[in-house]
Coordinates of C-alpha atoms in Angstrom, one line a residue:
M233 CA -23.1 16.6 -25.0
P234 CA -24.2 14.9 -21.7
P235 CA -21.3 14.0 -19.3
L236 CA -20.0 10.4 -19.5
G237 CA -21.0 8.0 -16.7
K238 CA -19.0 5.3 -15.0
D239 CA -20.1 2.6 -17.5
D240 CA -19.1 4.8 -20.4
F241 CA -15.5 5.3 -19.0
T242 CA -15.3 1.5 -18.4
S243 CA -16.3 0.9 -22.0
I244 CA -13.6 3.3 -23.3
L245 CA -11.0 1.4 -21.3
T246 CA -12.1 -2.2 -22.2
S247 CA -12.4 -1.2 -25.9
A248 CA -8.6 -0.9 -25.9
V249 CA -8.2 -4.7 -25.6
P250 CA -8.9 -7.5 -28.1
D251 CA -12.2 -9.3 -28.0
G252 CA -12.2 -12.1 -25.5
A253 CA -9.3 -10.7 -23.5
T254 CA -9.5 -11.2 -19.7
F255 CA -8.1 -9.3 -16.7
G256 CA -6.6 -10.5 -13.4
F257 CA -5.1 -8.9 -10.4
Q258 CA -1.9 -9.8 -8.4
G259 CA -1.3 -8.5 -4.9
L260 CA -0.3 -9.5 -1.4
R261 CA -3.9 -9.2 -0.2
A262 CA -7.0 -10.4 -2.1
V263 CA -9.0 -7.4 -0.9
D264 CA -6.8 -5.0 -2.8
S265 CA -8.4 -6.3 -6.0
V266 CA -11.6 -4.4 -5.2
M267 CA -10.0 -1.2 -6.5
M268 CA -9.9 -2.8 -9.9
E269 CA -13.2 -4.8 -9.9
N270 CA -15.4 -1.7 -10.6
I271 CA -13.1 -0.6 -13.5
V272 CA -12.5 -3.7 -15.5
P273 CA -14.1 -7.2 -15.2
L274 CA -11.7 -9.4 -13.3
D275 CA -11.4 -13.1 -14.3
F276 CA -8.6 -14.3 -12.0
L277 CA -6.8 -13.3 -8.7
I278 CA -3.3 -14.1 -7.5
A279 CA -2.8 -13.2 -3.8
C280 CA -1.1 -14.5 -0.7
D281 CA -3.9 -14.6 1.9
Y282 CA -6.9 -16.8 2.2
G283 CA -9.2 -16.2 5.2
L284 CA -12.9 -16.4 5.9
D285 CA -13.7 -14.3 2.9
G286 CA -11.9 -16.8 0.6
P287 CA -15.1 -18.6 -0.5
E288 CA -16.6 -15.3 -1.6
W289 CA -13.5 -14.6 -3.8
D290 CA -13.8 -18.2 -5.1
R291 CA -17.4 -17.7 -6.2
R292 CA -16.4 -14.7 -8.3
L293 CA -12.9 -15.4 -9.6
R294 CA -10.3 -18.0 -10.3
Y295 CA -8.4 -17.5 -7.1
F296 CA -4.8 -18.6 -6.8
S297 CA -3.8 -18.3 -3.1
V298 CA -0.5 -18.9 -1.4
E299 CA -2.0 -19.4 2.0
R300 CA -4.9 -21.7 1.1
G301 CA -4.9 -24.9 3.1
Q302 CA -2.0 -24.0 5.4
N303 CA -3.9 -23.1 8.5
R304 CA -1.1 -20.7 9.1
R305 CA -0.6 -17.0 8.4
I306 CA 2.9 -15.4 8.1
V307 CA 4.0 -11.9 7.2
W308 CA 3.1 -12.0 3.5
T309 CA 5.7 -10.1 1.5
H310 CA 6.7 -9.9 -2.2
S311 CA 9.3 -12.6 -1.6
A312 CA 6.6 -15.0 -0.4
L313 CA 4.8 -14.5 -3.6
V314 CA 7.9 -15.0 -5.7
E315 CA 8.8 -18.2 -3.9
A316 CA 5.2 -19.5 -4.4
Y317 CA 5.6 -19.0 -8.2
E318 CA 8.4 -21.5 -8.3
G319 CA 6.3 -24.3 -6.9
D320 CA 2.9 -26.0 -7.6
L321 CA 1.1 -22.6 -7.5
G322 CA 3.3 -21.2 -10.2
A323 CA 2.6 -24.3 -12.4
Q324 CA -1.2 -23.9 -11.9
I325 CA -1.0 -20.2 -12.8
H326 CA 1.1 -21.0 -15.9
Q327 CA -1.3 -23.6 -17.0
Y328 CA -4.4 -21.4 -16.5
I329 CA -2.9 -18.4 -18.3
S330 CA -1.7 -20.5 -21.2
Q331 CA -5.2 -21.8 -22.0
G332 CA -7.1 -20.4 -25.0
D333 CA -6.0 -17.9 -27.6
A334 CA -7.2 -14.6 -26.2
P335 CA -4.7 -12.5 -24.3
R336 CA -4.8 -12.2 -20.5
Y337 CA -3.9 -8.9 -18.8
V338 CA -2.6 -9.0 -15.3
I339 CA -2.7 -5.9 -13.0
P340 CA 0.0 -6.4 -10.4
Y341 CA 0.7 -4.1 -7.4
R342 CA 4.2 -4.4 -8.8
S343 CA 5.9 -6.5 -11.5
T344 CA 7.6 -9.8 -10.6
E345 CA 10.4 -11.7 -12.4
F346 CA 8.0 -14.7 -12.7
L347 CA 5.4 -12.6 -14.6
G348 CA 8.1 -11.2 -16.9
R349 CA 9.3 -14.7 -17.8
L350 CA 5.7 -15.9 -18.2
A351 CA 5.0 -13.1 -20.6
E352 CA 8.0 -14.0 -22.7
E353 CA 7.1 -17.7 -22.7
T354 CA 3.5 -17.0 -23.8
E355 CA 4.8 -14.7 -26.6
G356 CA 2.7 -11.8 -25.6
K357 CA -0.4 -13.7 -24.6
L358 CA 0.2 -12.5 -21.0
R359 CA 0.4 -8.7 -20.8
I360 CA 1.5 -7.0 -17.7
L361 CA 0.0 -3.6 -16.7
A362 CA 2.8 -2.4 -14.5
N363 CA 6.3 -0.9 -14.8
P364 CA 9.1 -3.4 -15.6
V365 CA 11.0 -4.7 -12.6
E366 CA 14.2 -2.8 -13.5
I367 CA 12.4 0.6 -13.5
K368 CA 10.6 -0.2 -10.2
T369 CA 14.0 -1.3 -8.7
R370 CA 15.7 1.8 -9.9
F371 CA 13.3 4.2 -8.1
D372 CA 13.1 2.1 -4.9
D373 CA 16.6 3.4 -4.0
K374 CA 16.2 5.8 -1.0
I375 CA 19.7 7.1 -1.4
T376 CA 19.1 8.1 -5.0
F377 CA 15.8 9.7 -4.0
R378 CA 17.4 11.7 -1.2
R379 CA 20.0 13.1 -3.6
R380 CA 17.3 13.9 -6.1
A381 CA 15.3 15.8 -3.5
V382 CA 18.3 17.9 -2.5
E383 CA 19.0 18.7 -6.2
A384 CA 15.4 19.8 -6.6
G385 CA 15.8 22.1 -3.6
F386 CA 13.4 20.3 -1.4
G387 CA 14.0 19.7 2.3
V388 CA 15.2 16.3 3.6
P389 CA 15.9 15.4 7.3
P390 CA 19.4 16.6 8.3
G391 CA 21.8 13.7 7.8
D392 CA 24.4 12.0 5.6
I393 CA 25.1 8.9 3.6
V394 CA 27.7 6.7 5.1
A395 CA 29.1 3.2 4.7
L396 CA 28.1 0.9 7.6
G397 CA 31.8 0.2 8.4
D398 CA 32.3 3.9 9.0
L399 CA 29.1 4.4 11.1
G400 CA 29.9 5.5 14.7
L401 CA 29.3 7.6 17.7
K402 CA 30.3 10.8 15.8
H403 CA 27.1 10.4 13.7
L404 CA 24.9 10.0 16.8
E405 CA 26.6 13.1 18.3
E406 CA 26.0 15.1 15.1
F407 CA 22.5 14.0 14.2
G408 CA 21.1 12.8 17.6
P409 CA 20.2 12.6 20.4
V410 CA 17.8 10.4 18.4
M411 CA 18.9 9.3 15.0
I412 CA 17.4 7.3 12.2
I413 CA 19.3 4.7 10.1
S414 CA 17.6 4.0 6.8
E415 CA 18.6 1.1 4.6
R416 CA 18.9 1.7 0.9
I417 CA 15.9 -0.5 0.0
G418 CA 12.9 -1.1 2.3
S419 CA 9.1 -0.9 2.7
S420 CA 6.5 -0.5 5.4
G421 CA 9.1 1.0 7.7
N422 CA 10.8 -2.3 8.3
Q423 CA 14.2 -1.1 7.1
T424 CA 14.1 2.2 9.1
H425 CA 15.7 2.0 12.5
F426 CA 15.4 4.2 15.6
I427 CA 18.7 4.9 17.4
D428 CA 18.6 6.6 20.8
S429 CA 21.8 5.4 22.5
A430 CA 25.4 4.3 21.9
E431 CA 24.3 0.7 22.7
S432 CA 21.4 0.7 20.2
L433 CA 23.8 2.2 17.6
A434 CA 26.4 -0.5 18.1
N435 CA 23.8 -3.3 18.1
K436 CA 22.1 -2.1 14.9
R437 CA 25.4 -1.4 13.2
D438 CA 26.7 -5.0 13.9
E439 CA 23.3 -6.4 12.8
L440 CA 23.3 -4.5 9.5
I441 CA 26.9 -5.2 8.7
E442 CA 26.2 -8.9 9.0
K443 CA 23.1 -8.5 6.8
L444 CA 24.5 -6.1 4.2
G445 CA 28.3 -5.9 4.6
P446 CA 30.6 -3.1 5.9
D447 CA 30.6 -1.2 2.5
A448 CA 26.8 -1.0 2.2
P449 CA 25.7 2.7 2.3
V450 CA 22.9 3.8 4.6
I451 CA 21.3 7.1 5.4
V452 CA 21.8 8.5 8.9
S453 CA 19.6 11.4 9.8
T454 CA 18.0 13.3 12.6
F455 CA 14.7 12.0 14.0
L456 CA 12.0 14.5 13.2
S457 CA 8.7 14.3 15.0
G458 CA 5.3 15.1 13.4
P459 CA 2.7 13.6 11.2
A460 CA 3.8 11.3 8.4
V461 CA 2.2 12.0 5.1
G462 CA 1.9 9.7 2.1
T463 CA 1.0 11.3 -1.2
L464 CA -0.2 9.6 -4.4
G465 CA 0.4 10.8 -7.9
V466 CA -0.2 9.2 -11.3
I467 CA 1.8 9.6 -14.5
Y468 CA -0.5 9.8 -17.5
D469 CA 0.7 10.5 -21.0
G470 CA 4.1 11.5 -19.7
K471 CA 2.8 14.0 -17.2
P472 CA 2.4 13.8 -13.4
W473 CA -0.9 14.6 -11.7
M474 CA -1.6 14.9 -8.0
S475 CA -4.1 12.6 -6.3
Q476 CA -5.1 12.2 -2.7
P477 CA -2.6 12.4 0.3
S478 CA -3.3 10.8 3.7
V479 CA -1.7 10.9 7.1
M480 CA 0.0 7.6 7.9
C481 CA -0.1 6.1 11.4
T482 CA 2.9 4.1 12.7
G483 CA 4.1 2.5 15.9
I484 CA 0.5 1.8 17.3
P485 CA 0.1 -1.0 19.9
G486 CA -1.9 -3.8 18.4
C487 CA -1.0 -2.7 14.9
S488 CA 2.8 -2.2 14.8
M489 CA 5.8 -4.2 15.9
H490 CA 8.1 -1.2 16.1
R491 CA 8.0 2.6 15.9
F492 CA 8.1 2.9 12.1
D493 CA 5.9 -0.1 11.4
Y494 CA 3.0 1.0 9.1
A495 CA -0.3 0.7 10.9
G496 CA -2.9 2.6 8.9
S497 CA -3.9 5.8 7.1
D498 CA -6.4 8.6 7.6
Y499 CA -7.5 10.8 4.7
A500 CA -9.5 13.4 6.6
A501 CA -6.4 14.0 8.8
Y502 CA -4.5 15.5 5.9
R503 CA -6.7 18.6 6.1
L504 CA -5.1 19.3 9.5
V505 CA -1.8 19.9 7.7
S506 CA -1.3 23.6 7.0
E507 CA -2.2 25.0 3.6
E508 CA 1.4 26.1 3.1
S509 CA 2.8 22.7 3.8
R510 CA 0.2 21.0 1.6
H511 CA 1.2 23.3 -1.3
K512 CA 4.9 22.3 -0.8
I513 CA 4.0 18.7 -0.7
K514 CA 2.0 18.8 -3.9
E515 CA 4.8 20.8 -5.6
F516 CA 7.4 18.2 -4.7
T517 CA 5.2 15.2 -5.5
L518 CA 4.7 16.6 -9.0
K519 CA 8.5 17.4 -9.4
I520 CA 9.3 13.8 -8.5
G521 CA 6.7 12.7 -11.0
E522 CA 8.4 14.7 -13.7
W523 CA 11.7 13.0 -12.8
I524 CA 10.4 9.4 -13.0
A525 CA 8.3 10.2 -16.1
C526 CA 11.4 11.1 -17.9
A527 CA 12.6 7.5 -17.3
D528 CA 9.4 6.1 -18.8
Y529 CA 7.7 5.4 -15.5
Q530 CA 4.0 4.9 -15.9
G531 CA 0.9 5.1 -13.6
V532 CA 0.6 5.4 -9.8
Y533 CA 3.5 6.3 -7.5
G534 CA 3.7 7.6 -3.9
V535 CA 6.0 9.9 -2.0
D536 CA 6.4 9.8 1.8
F537 CA 7.0 13.0 3.9
I538 CA 7.4 13.9 7.6
V539 CA 5.8 17.3 8.6
H540 CA 8.0 18.7 11.4
E541 CA 7.1 22.0 12.9
D542 CA 4.9 22.7 9.9
E543 CA 7.7 22.1 7.4
P544 CA 7.5 19.0 5.1
Y545 CA 10.6 16.9 4.6
A546 CA 10.8 14.2 1.8
L547 CA 11.6 10.7 2.9
E548 CA 11.2 8.2 0.1
L549 CA 9.5 7.3 -3.2
N550 CA 7.2 4.3 -3.6
P551 CA 7.2 3.3 -7.3
R552 CA 4.1 1.0 -7.3
I553 CA 0.5 0.7 -6.3
L554 CA 0.5 1.5 -2.6
G555 CA -1.1 -0.2 0.4
T556 CA -3.5 2.7 0.6
T557 CA -4.6 2.7 -3.0
Q558 CA -7.5 0.3 -2.5
L559 CA -8.9 2.4 0.3
M560 CA -8.4 5.7 -1.6
T561 CA -10.1 4.2 -4.7
E562 CA -13.1 3.2 -2.7
L563 CA -13.3 6.6 -1.1
E564 CA -13.0 8.3 -4.5
E565 CA -16.0 6.2 -5.7
I566 CA -18.0 7.5 -2.7
Y567 CA -17.0 11.2 -2.8
S568 CA -16.6 11.8 -6.6
S569 CA -18.4 10.9 -9.8
S570 CA -15.2 11.3 -11.9
P571 CA -12.9 8.4 -12.9
T572 CA -10.7 7.3 -10.0
T573 CA -6.9 7.5 -9.9
T574 CA -6.7 3.8 -10.4
Y575 CA -8.8 4.2 -13.6
W576 CA -6.1 6.6 -15.0
H577 CA -3.4 4.1 -13.9
L578 CA -5.0 1.4 -16.0
A579 CA -5.6 3.8 -18.9
E580 CA -1.9 4.8 -18.9
F581 CA -1.0 1.2 -19.7
L582 CA -4.0 0.3 -22.0
R583 CA -3.9 3.5 -24.0
P584 CA -7.5 3.7 -25.2
G585 CA -6.7 6.7 -27.4
A586 CA -8.6 9.8 -28.4
A587 CA -11.9 8.8 -26.8
L588 CA -10.3 9.3 -23.3
D589 CA -8.0 12.1 -24.3
A590 CA -11.0 14.3 -24.7
H591 CA -11.6 14.0 -21.0
M592 CA -8.1 14.6 -19.7
D593 CA -9.2 17.7 -17.9
L594 CA -10.6 15.4 -15.3
L595 CA -7.1 14.5 -14.2
A596 CA -6.8 18.0 -12.7
E597 CA -9.7 17.2 -10.4
L598 CA -8.2 14.1 -8.8
D599 CA -7.1 15.9 -5.6
A600 CA -10.2 18.1 -5.4
P601 CA -12.7 15.9 -3.4
E602 CA -12.2 16.0 0.4
L603 CA -12.0 12.4 1.3
S604 CA -12.8 11.1 4.8
G605 CA -11.9 7.5 5.7
F606 CA -9.3 5.3 7.4
Q607 CA -7.8 1.9 7.5
L608 CA -6.0 0.1 10.4
L609 CA -4.1 -3.1 10.1
I610 CA -4.7 -5.3 13.2
R611 CA -1.7 -7.6 13.7
N612 CA -0.1 -10.1 16.0
T613 CA 2.3 -7.7 17.8
S614 CA 3.6 -10.2 20.3
A615 CA 7.0 -11.9 19.8
S616 CA 5.4 -15.3 19.6
R617 CA 3.0 -17.2 17.4
V618 CA -0.7 -17.1 18.5
K619 CA -3.7 -19.2 17.7
I620 CA -7.1 -17.8 16.7
G621 CA -9.6 -19.0 19.4
Q622 CA -12.7 -17.3 17.9
S623 CA -13.1 -16.3 14.3
L624 CA -14.3 -12.8 13.4
A625 CA -16.3 -12.9 10.2
P626 CA -15.8 -10.2 7.6
G627 CA -18.6 -7.6 7.5
I628 CA -20.0 -4.5 9.0
Y629 CA -19.7 -4.0 12.8
T630 CA -20.2 -1.4 15.5
V631 CA -18.9 -1.4 19.0
N632 CA -21.5 -2.0 21.7
N633 CA -20.8 -2.4 25.4
A634 CA -17.1 -2.7 24.7
K635 CA -17.7 -5.6 22.3
P636 CA -17.8 -5.9 18.5
E637 CA -21.4 -6.3 17.3
F638 CA -22.0 -7.7 13.9
L639 CA -24.6 -5.7 11.9
R640 CA -24.7 -7.2 8.5
Q641 CA -22.7 -8.6 5.6
G642 CA -20.5 -6.3 3.6
Y643 CA -17.3 -6.5 1.6
R644 CA -16.8 -2.9 0.3
L645 CA -16.4 0.4 2.1
N646 CA -19.6 1.7 0.5
D647 CA -21.4 -0.9 2.5
V648 CA -20.6 1.2 5.6
Q649 CA -23.6 3.5 6.2
D650 CA -22.4 5.9 9.0
E651 CA -19.4 7.0 10.9
D652 CA -20.0 4.6 13.9
E653 CA -19.7 1.5 11.6
V654 CA -16.5 -0.2 10.6
L655 CA -15.8 -2.8 7.9
V656 CA -13.8 -5.9 9.0
T657 CA -11.9 -7.0 5.9
C658 CA -8.6 -8.3 4.5
S659 CA -9.1 -12.1 5.0
P660 CA -9.8 -12.6 8.7
P661 CA -8.3 -16.0 9.7
A662 CA -10.5 -18.9 10.7
K663 CA -10.6 -20.4 14.2
G664 CA -7.5 -22.4 14.9
T665 CA -5.2 -20.5 12.4
I666 CA -1.7 -20.0 13.7
V667 CA -0.5 -16.4 13.1
E668 CA 3.2 -15.5 13.1
P669 CA 4.5 -12.3 14.8
R670 CA 3.5 -9.3 12.7
G671 CA 1.0 -11.4 10.7
T672 CA -2.2 -9.5 10.0
F673 CA -5.4 -10.6 11.6
F674 CA -7.7 -8.3 9.5
R675 CA -8.1 -4.7 8.6
L676 CA -10.6 -2.2 9.9
E677 CA -11.9 0.4 7.5
G678 CA -14.4 3.3 8.1
V679 CA -15.6 6.6 6.6
S680 CA -14.7 8.7 9.7
S681 CA -11.4 10.0 11.0
I682 CA -9.3 8.3 13.7
Y683 CA -6.6 10.9 13.9
E684 CA -6.2 13.1 16.9
G685 CA -3.1 15.1 16.0
G686 CA 0.2 15.7 17.8
E687 CA 2.4 12.8 18.8
K688 CA -0.5 10.5 19.8
Q689 CA -1.6 10.1 16.2
I690 CA -4.9 8.3 16.8
S691 CA -7.7 9.0 19.2
P692 CA -8.4 7.1 22.4
H693 CA -11.6 5.7 20.7
A694 CA -9.5 4.2 17.9
R695 CA -7.0 2.7 20.4
E696 CA -9.9 1.2 22.3
M697 CA -11.4 -0.2 19.1
I698 CA -8.1 -2.0 18.2
D699 CA -8.1 -3.6 21.7
I700 CA -11.8 -4.6 21.5
F701 CA -11.6 -6.3 18.1
T702 CA -8.3 -8.0 19.0
R703 CA -9.7 -9.4 22.3
R704 CA -12.7 -10.8 20.3
L705 CA -10.2 -13.3 18.6
A706 CA -9.6 -15.0 22.0
L707 CA -5.9 -15.5 21.2
S708 CA -3.8 -18.1 22.9
P709 CA -0.1 -19.1 22.6
A710 CA 0.5 -21.5 19.7

């Protein structure tokens, strides 16, 4: 029997839904939907951003955007999306999804309360391909994850769990001279705090007590240097499978507001991690997958590690589609002919049956291809709002004479033809747009590596590229 092609696998997946059913994607960024577009035919898109690539999305999909018409970009978060659902945008989405008799399937990066209510109101017409909010919330807990890691015999950074009201200098003396405070719930490094003095400890303690209360527990731990690794696994048919890890970059000028602020990822750089450490990382990622699968978790999940002196330490679990999933999916399409990890994520929720079960051996190959590619989020890292003085169109660029040179149109990573080219994507804002601190200008993607190793994380060339593309925006105070 000849091997199945990509169209065959898509047909298997779409055969699991009723005739006339449509698919949509919900995410913070419109560009993240490209990881789904080649798997199922998308009909609608719900996202926060709306930049120069907005008209292109509008031509293809019914595009519900939070940012459209505002001439302003903030730090788009899950809460921004939830708030938008309660206003006119939510009413528009409700009206659209309620039309017709065929079911609509929404693929969210994570579930929302709004979608849950909408699914109930439409009596099953809206079907959500994601874990319920309560399951996602349960596994977001860093304290529970740390305890689980210890029970499983895996290393975690030396530290303790303490109430904020009890936090004091004794903890800095025990776990310092540099200590980390991690809030129970957080994402993108924004609830992870770097403490290197008695003054910074006192200030952060007071700030967190005001925010969370004196009885709120936090993790205090020793700061460990080394590359940060983000793994990705997928639960399919009750069993975890390992996919592709990457090295995560944080604290980069032009990309990050603080030391732990996520800036980007590099897939080729993971091969610089020792084979022994990679084996341990895979082993623990699968152990965590077994744990969450027992609680009926489905689909994609991620685990973050720090590799200190060639020893991996587990940090947290990400029970959702990750910020790197879109990039990884595009790289999988370039480097492998097998169904992508995202494909199996959708199959887990759609359950196409025996036609796909006959090909489950392909799950064991998810981590086999050696991927090479990176992404960098270019942000407003100043403390003030800025205005875009010169727009930077999405597309394929190279750097020539210390300036970005536009080569051709392109919206996907497979439009990049060699290692000297980069894709400018992720809704670049139009001229005159006001961008808040930490707001994203755009994302750079490529098929090479930007990682240098050691504490510097990325190469001088990558740092220069960040500066060159940012200068091209001709920013001014707003």
